[in-house]
Amino acid sequence: MMKKLIMLLTICMMCLLAVSASAAEKNDEAPPINWEISMMPKPTAEEIEAARWSIVLENTMGVYAYDMDSLYFPEKKTGL
């Protein structure tokens, strides 16, 4: 009987602490947790901009490149 009472009080205390911690989180208005997981580091803005351009020709006059987003790739039809 005593074991059951101690277990009941322990469970009640744990529930009370969980509810109070949840209420404290909501009051602080913490930013949402970022759940993104990746092995590779995210590219910086400079790396994204560099990957956007493809070099066609480079000489003493300058560097000639085109924007990869400006190319049109029609979708391949599957099946005959």
Short mmCIF file of C-alpha atoms in Angstrom, two decimals:
data_model
loop_
_atom_site.label_atom_id
_atom_site.label_comp_id
_atom_site.label_asym_id
_atom_site.label_seq_id
_atom_site.Cartn_x
_atom_site.Cartn_y
_atom_site.Cartn_z
CA MET A 1 0.00 0.00 0.00
CA MET A 2 2.82 2.39 0.90
CA LYS A 3 4.65 1.61 -2.35
CA LYS A 4 1.56 2.44 -4.39
CA LEU A 5 1.11 5.75 -2.56
CA ILE A 6 4.73 6.74 -3.15
CA MET A 7 4.44 5.80 -6.84
CA LEU A 8 1.23 7.82 -7.17
CA LEU A 9 2.80 10.89 -5.55
CA THR A 10 5.89 10.56 -7.78
CA ILE A 11 3.78 10.36 -10.93
CA CYS A 12 1.69 13.35 -9.85
CA MET A 13 4.83 15.42 -9.17
CA MET A 14 6.27 14.49 -12.57
CA CYS A 15 3.05 15.50 -14.33
CA LEU A 16 2.94 18.79 -12.40
CA LEU A 17 6.54 19.60 -13.35
CA ALA A 18 5.88 18.76 -17.02
CA VAL A 19 2.83 21.03 -17.15
CA SER A 20 4.62 23.91 -15.42
CA ALA A 21 7.63 23.58 -17.76
CA SER A 22 5.31 23.62 -20.76
CA ALA A 23 3.56 26.75 -19.47
CA ALA A 24 6.90 28.47 -18.86
CA GLU A 25 7.99 27.72 -22.44
CA LYS A 26 4.83 29.26 -23.87
CA ASN A 27 5.26 32.42 -21.81
CA ASP A 28 8.82 32.98 -23.02
CA GLU A 29 7.67 32.68 -26.63
CA ALA A 30 10.83 30.87 -27.58
CA PRO A 31 11.56 30.55 -31.29
CA PRO A 32 10.55 27.22 -32.84
CA ILE A 33 13.09 24.44 -32.74
CA ASN A 34 14.95 23.84 -35.99
CA TRP A 35 14.62 20.09 -36.58
CA GLU A 36 16.69 20.09 -39.77
CA ILE A 37 19.37 17.41 -39.72
CA SER A 38 22.08 17.19 -42.35
CA MET A 39 25.57 15.79 -42.65
CA MET A 40 26.58 18.58 -45.02
CA PRO A 41 26.88 22.19 -43.83
CA LYS A 42 24.48 24.69 -45.37
CA PRO A 43 26.00 26.77 -48.15
CA THR A 44 26.57 30.44 -47.51
CA ALA A 45 25.00 33.17 -49.64
CA GLU A 46 28.27 33.58 -51.53
CA GLU A 47 28.45 29.86 -52.31
CA ILE A 48 24.86 29.84 -53.55
CA GLU A 49 25.56 32.82 -55.82
CA ALA A 50 28.77 31.19 -57.15
CA ALA A 51 26.91 27.95 -57.93
CA ARG A 52 24.28 29.92 -59.84
CA TRP A 53 26.75 30.91 -62.57
CA SER A 54 28.47 28.59 -65.03
CA ILE A 55 31.63 29.83 -66.73
CA VAL A 56 31.61 29.63 -70.53
CA LEU A 57 34.89 31.37 -71.31
CA GLU A 58 37.62 33.04 -69.31
CA ASN A 59 40.39 35.14 -70.87
CA THR A 60 42.42 38.29 -70.24
CA MET A 61 39.45 40.49 -71.22
CA GLY A 62 37.07 39.00 -68.68
CA VAL A 63 35.03 36.06 -67.50
CA TYR A 64 31.96 35.06 -69.50
CA ALA A 65 29.32 33.14 -67.62
CA TYR A 66 25.60 32.45 -67.81
CA ASP A 67 22.94 32.14 -65.17
CA MET A 68 21.95 28.49 -64.63
CA ASP A 69 18.38 29.57 -63.77
CA SER A 70 17.98 31.14 -67.23
CA LEU A 71 18.37 27.82 -69.04
CA TYR A 72 15.33 25.90 -70.20
CA PHE A 73 15.38 22.13 -69.82
CA PRO A 74 12.28 20.51 -71.35
CA GLU A 75 11.07 17.46 -69.51
CA LYS A 76 11.94 14.18 -71.17
CA LYS A 77 8.99 12.12 -72.32
CA THR A 78 9.01 8.62 -70.89
CA GLY A 79 7.75 5.74 -72.96
CA LEU A 80 7.13 5.56 -76.66
#
